[in-house]
């Protein structure tokens, strides 16, 4: 077998292992290890590489942002900020038709601004908003669907763990990527709210009425969310303005949310222990996949597959837009069964060279930012599509009286909203790139 | 009833992770102090020299110290699609195989990390600014990697027990 064939064959083998329920990171590690051994014809190169690869991967300065953002999310969950956000959104939006669901989406967006993970956002906001939604007579389908969808805002609105990984894989500027994701993130929140407005008009019995809140109540509730605003402004503003590196920004954010949790009484020794435990398990999970991907991608580079694939696709003369659509379709399909981070780590080393070799009428860097944001949105759709949508599972497990099929159904309009938004972003790259162009 | 070994392994993984967490929080505080120092240069203060080298070394240690807990609590990402309906026993057998492979991988990684440590020590490689020997960081990481291998080996035994149905409930992690 040539090395190219080995590279090609590694995909079905890898997928088979993954579908046999091997941990994804482990599967990549094993296939990458065996593949490098076969391609180089001896075990010496891969074993030599492993002497320093583990340490080099785990001590990467750009990756050190990940555990800090995860810790920040844990502190934010402890600090009662999710309650404050939901309360504020609810007093302002709650009296509209479907308003409490819109408030849940708004609060998810706010929480996403201090938390870089979709699951954490869905889980945290679910705990706060789900009981309220049911109290005001929202149907199980709408209540769980809007929260599962709202959770995906956690990763879309910066800070975002998946964007950090994309930036490292494609050697892009993480600050510009965060900036590029900003407007699409806000559009996502607005799109979900519009979806809710349409939903409750089509199915009027799926939402109840809530009395409008008084002006004083609104202002008090709004004042309660100041820590979120301050921390978000400090972290993202500080990173954009070049006051500090993204890693330093993550440290500032974690310190800020930690202080809030401390003052709100959520950060006892026991609470701190739980924060560290949560951070530890998520960090271990993410970095093990990153390590597996490092070994696997090393093998792919040896096999020359990424360059060959890029050349082949470029010389085929297919329309670049068709190639892009095919790639996004792949993500949608894989997203149904796989988590976003593994998908990014597995596919970007192949897809990114292919897309880079095509002409979309954009400069190379802008294309990379635009492609990254679109891929991010599409892989996040996987979190709310059956059969394996982690956000759906998380929210559904909190509402024991709602059958999973109802949650699937409730999330469907939001998937549609995602698809429409992706189409708009593809047709008008300026929406994604405007902020970057303006500030650089 | 959980065995004493189970509790001992959990405690080992837990406290290793706490040590990692303490280092991560130290990294966090160090970074914040360094930023404040940099902001107060006019007042005669300054950033902590070589702070990013400490961030890198600290993160590497923390990550390896977190891996045992992740393994113990079945935190790794798997695709639970086709095997969800085939019943408990076949799944338990797959767990045994997966944990065996994980143990092998962890052992190889630990072994290579130890050799890497020896390399770095014999070259006398130091970091650029703080000039501390790189093998110190490797040594710290080796602790996490060693515990990770131990916990992996224990999870093989645990999943073997589950194939015999002794332990009753098999949890599927939702993480």
XYZ file of C-alpha atoms in Angstrom:
615
model
C 0.000 0.000 0.000
C 1.242 3.482 -0.753
C 1.233 6.032 2.019
C -1.611 7.828 0.280
C -3.734 4.688 0.340
C -2.895 4.195 3.993
C -4.109 7.714 4.651
C -7.362 7.018 2.848
C -7.901 3.674 4.572
C -7.328 5.204 7.969
C -10.720 6.937 7.781
C -12.964 3.859 7.653
C -10.827 2.161 10.289
C -11.046 5.193 12.541
C -14.800 5.504 12.090
C -15.286 1.802 12.769
C -13.377 2.105 16.030
C -15.358 5.190 17.011
C -18.673 3.511 16.283
C -17.530 0.540 18.359
C -17.669 3.050 21.217
C -13.942 3.463 21.695
C -13.189 6.899 23.171
C -12.635 9.197 20.176
C -9.272 10.466 21.416
C -8.059 6.903 21.941
C -9.200 5.823 18.467
C -7.290 8.702 16.847
C -4.230 7.939 18.956
C -4.219 4.251 18.010
C -4.856 4.770 14.290
C -2.314 7.588 14.143
C 0.258 5.461 15.940
C -0.236 2.400 13.762
C -0.464 4.530 10.622
C 2.801 6.351 11.248
C 4.455 3.009 11.997
C 3.233 1.599 8.648
C 4.050 4.687 6.588
C 7.576 5.072 7.935
C 8.128 1.319 8.030
C 9.412 1.272 11.590
C 8.302 2.093 15.111
C 11.298 4.367 15.734
C 9.939 7.681 14.371
C 6.587 7.549 16.153
C 8.158 6.433 19.430
C 10.738 9.203 19.176
C 7.974 11.706 18.448
C 6.015 10.614 21.508
C 8.918 11.486 23.811
C 8.105 15.160 23.536
C 4.685 15.261 21.843
C 2.635 14.831 25.042
C 4.416 17.620 26.867
C 4.598 19.899 23.845
C 0.873 19.502 23.185
C -0.256 20.005 26.775
C 2.086 22.917 27.425
C 0.994 24.889 24.342
C 0.395 28.510 25.363
C -2.594 28.884 23.027
C -4.245 25.784 24.497
C -3.774 26.959 28.077
C -6.773 29.199 27.411
C -9.035 26.118 27.438
C -8.856 25.022 31.111
C -9.066 28.673 32.175
C -12.253 29.247 30.145
C -13.700 26.006 31.523
C -12.940 27.123 35.078
C -14.534 30.484 34.284
C -17.697 28.699 33.146
C -17.744 26.616 36.347
C -17.398 29.724 38.524
C -20.092 31.502 36.505
C -22.437 28.575 37.117
C -21.684 28.718 40.850
C -22.019 32.479 41.061
C -25.763 32.616 40.448
C -25.213 34.694 37.320
C -27.551 32.484 35.323
C -30.461 33.366 37.651
C -29.699 37.082 37.390
C -29.513 36.919 33.585
C -32.767 35.028 33.230
C -34.561 37.307 35.694
C -33.442 40.405 33.791
C -34.393 38.988 30.392
C -37.715 37.760 31.758
C -38.826 41.087 33.215
C -38.096 42.811 29.901
C -39.393 40.206 27.443
C -41.643 37.919 29.475
C -45.001 39.627 28.799
C -44.748 39.161 25.026
C -46.198 36.140 23.301
C -43.616 33.437 23.823
C -41.693 36.003 25.828
C -40.443 33.721 28.578
C -38.909 31.403 25.963
C -37.334 34.438 24.278
C -35.981 35.469 27.668
C -34.441 32.009 28.059
C -32.684 32.421 24.696
C -31.526 35.927 25.638
C -30.190 34.689 28.953
C -28.373 31.853 27.149
C -26.717 34.435 24.912
C -25.684 36.439 27.966
C -24.331 33.360 29.687
C -22.533 32.377 26.478
C -20.632 35.633 26.779
C -18.915 34.369 29.927
C -18.910 30.650 29.172
C -17.213 28.927 26.274
C -19.095 25.648 26.246
C -22.511 24.745 24.851
C -23.265 21.902 27.224
C -22.485 24.011 30.276
C -24.685 26.829 28.968
C -27.568 24.469 28.218
C -27.256 22.716 31.573
C -26.969 25.903 33.619
C -29.744 27.843 31.918
C -31.917 24.741 31.821
C -31.841 24.484 35.592
C -32.916 28.108 35.974
C -35.320 28.605 33.085
C -37.039 25.240 32.677
C -39.123 25.424 35.896
C -40.191 28.995 35.029
C -41.158 28.060 31.468
C -43.321 25.213 32.714
C -44.837 27.451 35.430
C -46.045 29.919 32.797
C -47.618 27.115 30.789
C -45.082 26.637 28.008
C -45.339 23.269 26.268
C -42.661 20.674 26.937
C -41.569 20.705 23.309
C -41.034 24.472 23.122
C -39.481 24.753 26.588
C -36.881 22.032 26.035
C -36.336 22.895 22.360
C -35.606 26.575 22.937
C -33.196 25.807 25.789
C -31.318 23.159 23.811
C -30.984 25.624 20.928
C -30.122 28.502 23.258
C -27.321 26.380 24.673
C -25.519 26.402 21.331
C -25.082 30.153 21.783
C -22.592 29.280 24.511
C -20.032 28.344 21.930
C -21.056 30.753 19.205
C -20.704 33.889 21.276
C -17.082 34.384 22.298
C -15.278 33.115 24.324
C -15.505 29.774 22.571
C -13.440 26.663 23.189
C -14.052 25.186 19.735
C -12.912 28.407 18.025
C -9.670 28.261 20.027
C -9.034 24.768 18.678
C -9.891 25.851 15.113
C -7.529 28.808 15.428
C -4.677 26.547 16.519
C -5.309 23.963 13.783
C -5.431 26.553 11.008
C -2.877 28.974 12.508
C -5.330 31.851 12.553
C -5.481 34.805 14.891
C -7.836 33.850 17.733
C -8.726 37.482 18.430
C -9.941 38.026 14.878
C -11.880 34.766 15.022
C -13.650 35.851 18.207
C -14.459 39.117 16.483
C -15.782 37.362 13.394
C -18.065 35.154 15.504
C -19.595 38.137 17.303
C -22.207 39.333 14.777
C -23.239 35.801 13.709
C -23.666 34.990 17.412
C -26.015 37.929 17.966
C -27.869 37.028 14.751
C -28.300 33.500 16.105
C -29.952 34.791 19.285
C -32.251 37.078 17.266
C -33.054 34.249 14.846
C -34.053 31.969 17.725
C -36.304 34.690 19.161
C -37.996 35.177 15.790
C -38.409 31.402 15.579
C -40.178 31.444 18.942
C -42.430 34.309 17.848
C -43.494 32.327 14.774
C -43.790 29.087 16.749
C -46.262 30.512 19.288
C -48.364 32.015 16.508
C -48.584 28.684 14.695
C -49.240 26.805 17.941
C -50.919 29.331 20.245
C -51.491 26.812 23.042
C -47.759 26.133 23.435
C -47.152 29.280 25.475
C -48.911 30.877 28.413
C -49.331 34.485 29.482
C -47.158 36.399 31.885
C -48.078 39.782 33.358
C -45.751 42.625 32.436
C -43.207 43.522 35.090
C -43.170 47.014 36.593
C -40.494 49.548 35.734
C -38.818 49.306 39.125
C -38.678 45.524 38.918
C -37.111 45.766 35.453
C -34.434 48.206 36.514
C -33.527 46.234 39.639
C -33.253 43.054 37.597
C -31.096 44.801 35.006
C -28.742 46.141 37.653
C -28.267 42.609 39.003
C -26.502 41.527 35.796
C -23.722 44.107 35.999
C -21.033 41.514 36.851
C -21.741 39.719 33.574
C -21.432 42.945 31.596
C -18.260 44.014 33.381
C -16.560 40.620 33.000
C -17.532 40.242 29.359
C -16.446 43.790 28.528
C -13.174 43.328 30.371
C -12.304 39.935 28.877
C -13.402 40.441 25.273
C -12.704 44.182 25.202
C -9.301 43.653 26.776
C -8.430 40.961 24.248
C -9.703 43.039 21.279
C -7.855 46.143 22.442
C -4.646 44.213 22.884
C -4.402 44.819 26.635
C -3.787 41.145 27.115
C -3.438 37.856 25.253
C -6.464 35.550 25.002
C -4.974 33.317 27.704
C -4.539 36.294 30.001
C -8.087 37.353 29.188
C -9.314 33.910 30.207
C -7.404 34.207 33.487
C -8.962 37.634 34.146
C -12.419 36.245 33.342
C -11.947 33.220 35.595
C -10.726 35.465 38.403
C -13.721 37.780 37.903
C -16.364 35.054 37.891
C -14.516 33.421 40.801
C -14.869 36.648 42.815
C -18.572 36.869 41.967
C -19.066 33.270 43.078
C -17.139 34.014 46.263
C -19.321 37.033 47.140
C -22.536 35.234 46.285
C -21.592 32.510 48.716
C -21.403 29.777 46.080
C -17.693 29.245 46.496
C -17.230 27.342 49.716
C -14.366 24.832 49.894
C -16.826 22.216 48.792
C -18.035 24.401 45.914
C -14.465 25.068 44.842
C -13.775 21.335 44.871
C -16.787 20.755 42.629
C -15.650 23.510 40.267
C -12.234 21.896 39.977
C -13.728 18.437 39.507
C -15.951 19.711 36.696
C -13.072 21.569 35.074
C -10.812 18.527 35.463
C -13.167 16.100 33.729
C -13.903 18.449 30.800
C -10.251 19.442 30.464
C -9.090 15.824 30.545
C -11.661 14.925 27.901
C -10.730 17.794 25.572
C -6.959 17.466 25.889
C -7.012 13.722 25.391
C -8.821 14.245 22.086
C -6.365 17.003 21.191
C -3.465 14.636 21.888
C -5.048 11.856 19.834
C -5.658 14.324 17.015
C -2.032 15.494 17.188
C -0.821 11.919 16.659
C -3.400 11.232 13.953
C -2.759 14.488 12.105
C 0.969 13.805 12.263
C 0.270 10.559 10.447
C -1.955 12.284 7.865
C 0.827 14.760 7.140
C 3.226 11.828 6.619
C 0.778 10.199 4.225
C 0.542 13.429 2.168
C -3.203 12.947 2.010
C -4.220 16.546 2.866
C -2.080 18.105 0.087
C -3.115 15.457 -2.445
C -6.780 15.856 -1.594
C -6.489 19.635 -1.961
C -4.731 19.290 -5.334
C -7.226 16.774 -6.607
C -10.246 18.841 -5.665
C -8.671 22.015 -7.066
C -7.925 20.379 -10.441
C -11.364 18.791 -10.711
C -12.755 22.186 -11.572
C -15.920 21.825 -9.500
C -17.478 25.085 -8.376
C -15.951 26.135 -5.028
C -19.446 26.753 -3.673
C -20.455 23.178 -4.448
C -17.390 21.899 -2.599
C -18.259 24.108 0.360
C -21.825 22.826 0.409
C -20.592 19.235 0.244
C -18.282 19.844 3.190
C -21.049 21.463 5.222
C -23.361 18.556 4.386
C -20.663 16.213 5.745
C -20.607 18.195 8.979
C -24.380 18.076 9.293
C -24.408 14.313 8.843
C -21.486 13.632 11.161
C -22.884 16.134 13.635
C -25.842 13.847 14.149
C -23.603 11.322 15.888
C -20.393 13.078 16.879
C -19.487 15.966 19.168
C -18.300 19.261 17.703
C -14.755 19.289 19.039
C -13.876 15.806 17.779
C -15.350 16.670 14.411
C -13.274 19.830 14.111
C -10.075 18.055 15.139
C -10.751 15.159 12.803
C -11.794 17.015 9.668
C -10.177 20.455 9.594
C -6.704 19.078 8.724
C -8.261 17.611 5.546
C -10.982 20.117 4.720
C -9.064 23.295 5.442
C -6.327 22.702 2.807
C -9.059 21.799 0.302
C -11.029 24.971 0.972
C -7.860 27.079 1.035
C -6.992 25.905 -2.476
C -10.322 27.161 -3.820
C -11.213 30.706 -4.818
C -14.161 32.294 -3.030
C -13.151 35.812 -3.984
C -11.812 36.490 -0.499
C -8.234 37.029 0.719
C -6.754 33.905 2.346
C -7.081 35.157 5.915
C -10.642 36.402 5.539
C -11.612 33.112 3.934
C -10.188 31.242 6.945
C -12.178 33.368 9.416
C -15.379 33.129 7.402
C -15.047 29.358 6.893
C -14.279 28.883 10.602
C -17.398 30.682 11.771
C -19.633 28.845 9.300
C -18.170 25.476 10.266
C -18.620 26.352 13.927
C -22.325 27.038 13.387
C -22.856 23.897 11.340
C -21.148 21.595 13.843
C -23.190 23.164 16.613
C -26.376 22.225 14.754
C -25.305 18.653 15.519
C -25.933 19.353 19.194
C -29.657 19.816 18.575
C -30.339 17.208 15.881
C -31.408 13.616 16.590
C -30.364 10.930 17.240
C -27.306 12.080 19.205
C -27.725 15.719 20.170
C -26.013 16.271 23.477
C -27.898 19.492 24.275
C -31.207 17.713 23.690
C -30.168 14.944 26.099
C -29.014 17.375 28.767
C -32.203 19.449 28.698
C -34.492 16.466 28.300
C -32.989 14.757 31.351
C -34.085 17.787 33.388
C -37.701 17.482 32.260
C -38.675 13.889 33.098
C -42.300 14.416 31.982
C -41.317 15.396 28.407
C -40.683 12.442 26.045
C -37.442 12.698 24.065
C -39.398 12.713 20.800
C -41.163 15.919 21.896
C -37.811 17.545 22.570
C -36.597 16.469 19.111
C -39.711 18.040 17.619
C -39.354 21.206 19.669
C -35.786 21.723 18.504
C -36.592 21.295 14.815
C -37.749 24.887 14.114
C -34.470 26.088 15.627
C -32.479 23.801 13.326
C -34.350 25.427 10.451
C -33.399 28.849 11.795
C -29.750 27.703 11.901
C -29.860 26.522 8.295
C -31.331 29.820 7.100
C -28.665 31.749 9.002
C -25.859 29.637 7.532
C -27.229 30.323 4.046
C -27.266 34.072 4.742
C -23.713 34.002 6.120
C -22.471 32.059 3.077
C -24.118 34.484 0.654
C -22.913 37.588 2.489
C -19.399 37.062 3.915
C -19.431 40.745 4.863
C -21.704 40.001 7.851
C -19.016 37.820 9.395
C -16.036 39.868 8.285
C -17.451 43.378 8.759
C -16.355 43.783 12.359
C -12.867 42.439 11.629
C -12.484 44.782 8.644
C -13.732 47.708 10.693
C -11.344 47.197 13.592
C -8.196 46.158 11.713
C -21.543 -1.808 47.705
C -18.385 -0.253 46.404
C -15.162 -1.970 47.224
C -12.393 -0.389 49.249
C -10.138 -0.437 46.209
C -12.724 1.497 44.219
C -12.855 4.180 46.872
C -9.068 4.307 47.191
C -8.613 4.729 43.433
C -11.279 7.426 43.330
C -9.551 9.244 46.172
C -6.205 9.011 44.376
C -7.709 10.390 41.148
C -9.602 13.073 43.058
C -6.616 14.397 44.982
C -4.387 14.296 41.911
C -6.992 16.442 40.148
C -7.143 18.792 43.158
C -3.381 19.210 42.947
C -3.792 20.050 39.258
C -6.597 22.449 40.158
C -4.409 24.183 42.728
C -1.707 24.646 40.089
C -4.296 25.923 37.579
C -5.551 28.487 40.097
C -1.944 29.466 40.837
C -1.451 29.983 37.081
C -4.598 32.113 37.042
C -3.463 34.304 39.952
C 0.048 34.626 38.561
C -1.335 35.789 35.231
C -3.652 38.341 36.843
C -0.849 39.687 39.044
C 1.416 39.900 36.011
C -1.203 41.902 34.067
C -1.705 44.277 36.989
C 2.065 44.682 37.288
C 2.309 45.441 33.574
C -0.462 48.022 33.900
C 1.409 49.735 36.724
C 4.760 50.102 34.978
C 4.525 53.881 35.507
C 4.391 53.233 39.256
C 7.629 51.290 39.143
C 6.027 47.843 38.985
C 6.247 45.408 36.099
C 5.015 42.083 34.772
C 6.315 38.865 36.274
C 9.290 37.939 34.074
C 8.788 34.738 32.101
C 5.189 34.408 33.272
C 4.159 32.581 30.112
C 6.757 29.875 30.745
C 5.156 29.207 34.121
C 1.701 29.219 32.474
C 2.851 26.595 29.969
C 4.511 24.342 32.523
C 1.598 24.734 34.954
C -1.030 23.945 32.321
C 0.813 20.830 31.165
C 0.984 19.571 34.745
C -2.672 20.415 35.436
C -3.896 18.647 32.289
C -2.038 15.425 33.090
C -3.221 15.605 36.689
C -6.826 15.914 35.415
C -6.687 12.840 33.164
C -7.025 10.198 35.942
C -10.284 11.719 37.233
C -11.641 11.925 33.690
C -10.853 8.246 33.163
C -12.329 7.216 36.507
C -15.608 9.038 35.888
C -15.873 7.741 32.278
C -15.498 11.292 31.022
C -14.025 10.500 27.589
C -16.175 11.216 24.552
C -17.643 8.150 22.884
C -20.238 7.742 20.164
C -23.074 5.812 21.760
C -25.232 5.142 18.758
C -25.115 1.651 17.353
C -24.367 -0.197 20.535
C -26.950 1.466 22.725
C -29.522 -1.261 22.065
C -27.427 -4.428 22.120
C -27.728 -4.815 25.850
C -25.524 -4.553 28.871
C -23.194 -7.527 28.483
C -21.741 -6.833 25.006
C -21.273 -3.231 26.051
C -19.441 -4.293 29.173
C -17.128 -6.457 27.043
C -16.409 -3.478 24.796
C -15.651 -1.442 27.912
C -13.057 -4.026 28.913
C -11.375 -3.821 25.496
C -11.519 -0.017 25.411
C -10.045 0.238 28.889
C -7.312 -2.283 28.032
C -6.342 -0.221 24.969
C -6.507 2.946 27.054
C -4.184 1.384 29.634
C -1.753 0.366 26.904
C -1.823 3.877 25.441
C -1.355 5.473 28.862
C 1.547 3.145 29.653
C 3.274 3.923 26.338
C 2.750 7.664 26.819
C 4.151 7.478 30.354
C 7.138 5.415 29.205
C 7.946 7.841 26.377
C 7.469 10.837 28.683
C 9.997 9.310 31.101
C 12.493 8.838 28.253
C 11.816 12.395 27.140
C 12.648 13.508 30.667
C 16.001 11.718 30.503
C 16.700 13.350 27.118
C 15.927 16.829 28.391
C 18.072 16.251 31.467
C 21.075 14.997 29.537
C 20.868 17.949 27.103
C 20.521 20.308 30.073
C 17.730 22.129 28.204
C 16.360 25.151 30.060
C 13.538 27.580 29.364
C 14.355 30.795 27.547
C 13.733 33.456 30.175
C 13.548 31.839 33.600
C 16.292 29.331 32.742
C 14.730 26.546 34.782
C 15.476 23.022 33.524
C 12.724 21.687 31.253
C 13.047 18.228 32.813
C 11.531 19.575 36.038
C 8.253 20.135 34.193
C 8.564 16.680 32.629
C 9.049 15.177 36.080
C 5.919 16.906 37.398
C 3.936 15.678 34.381
C 5.243 12.158 34.900
C 3.384 12.078 38.218
C 0.051 12.724 36.472
C 0.851 10.268 33.689
C 1.776 7.570 36.203
C -1.459 7.989 38.158
C -3.372 8.028 34.845
C -1.890 4.647 33.900
C -2.743 3.227 37.331
C -6.344 4.443 37.163
C -6.663 3.066 33.607
C -5.465 -0.329 34.823
C -8.039 -0.204 37.616
C -10.850 0.619 35.157
C -9.985 -2.592 33.270
C -10.598 -4.556 36.455
C -13.749 -2.540 37.124
C -15.209 -3.224 33.683
C -14.279 -6.919 34.007
C -16.358 -6.981 37.171
C -19.213 -5.405 35.247
C -19.204 -8.146 32.598
C -19.933 -10.585 35.388
C -22.798 -8.341 36.363
C -21.491 -8.096 39.917
C -21.660 -4.355 39.997
C -25.200 -4.098 38.644
C -25.594 -0.625 37.224
C -23.418 0.545 34.389
C -23.511 4.283 34.093
C -23.246 5.953 30.709
C -21.605 9.301 31.159
C -23.510 12.236 29.719
C -20.473 14.439 29.422
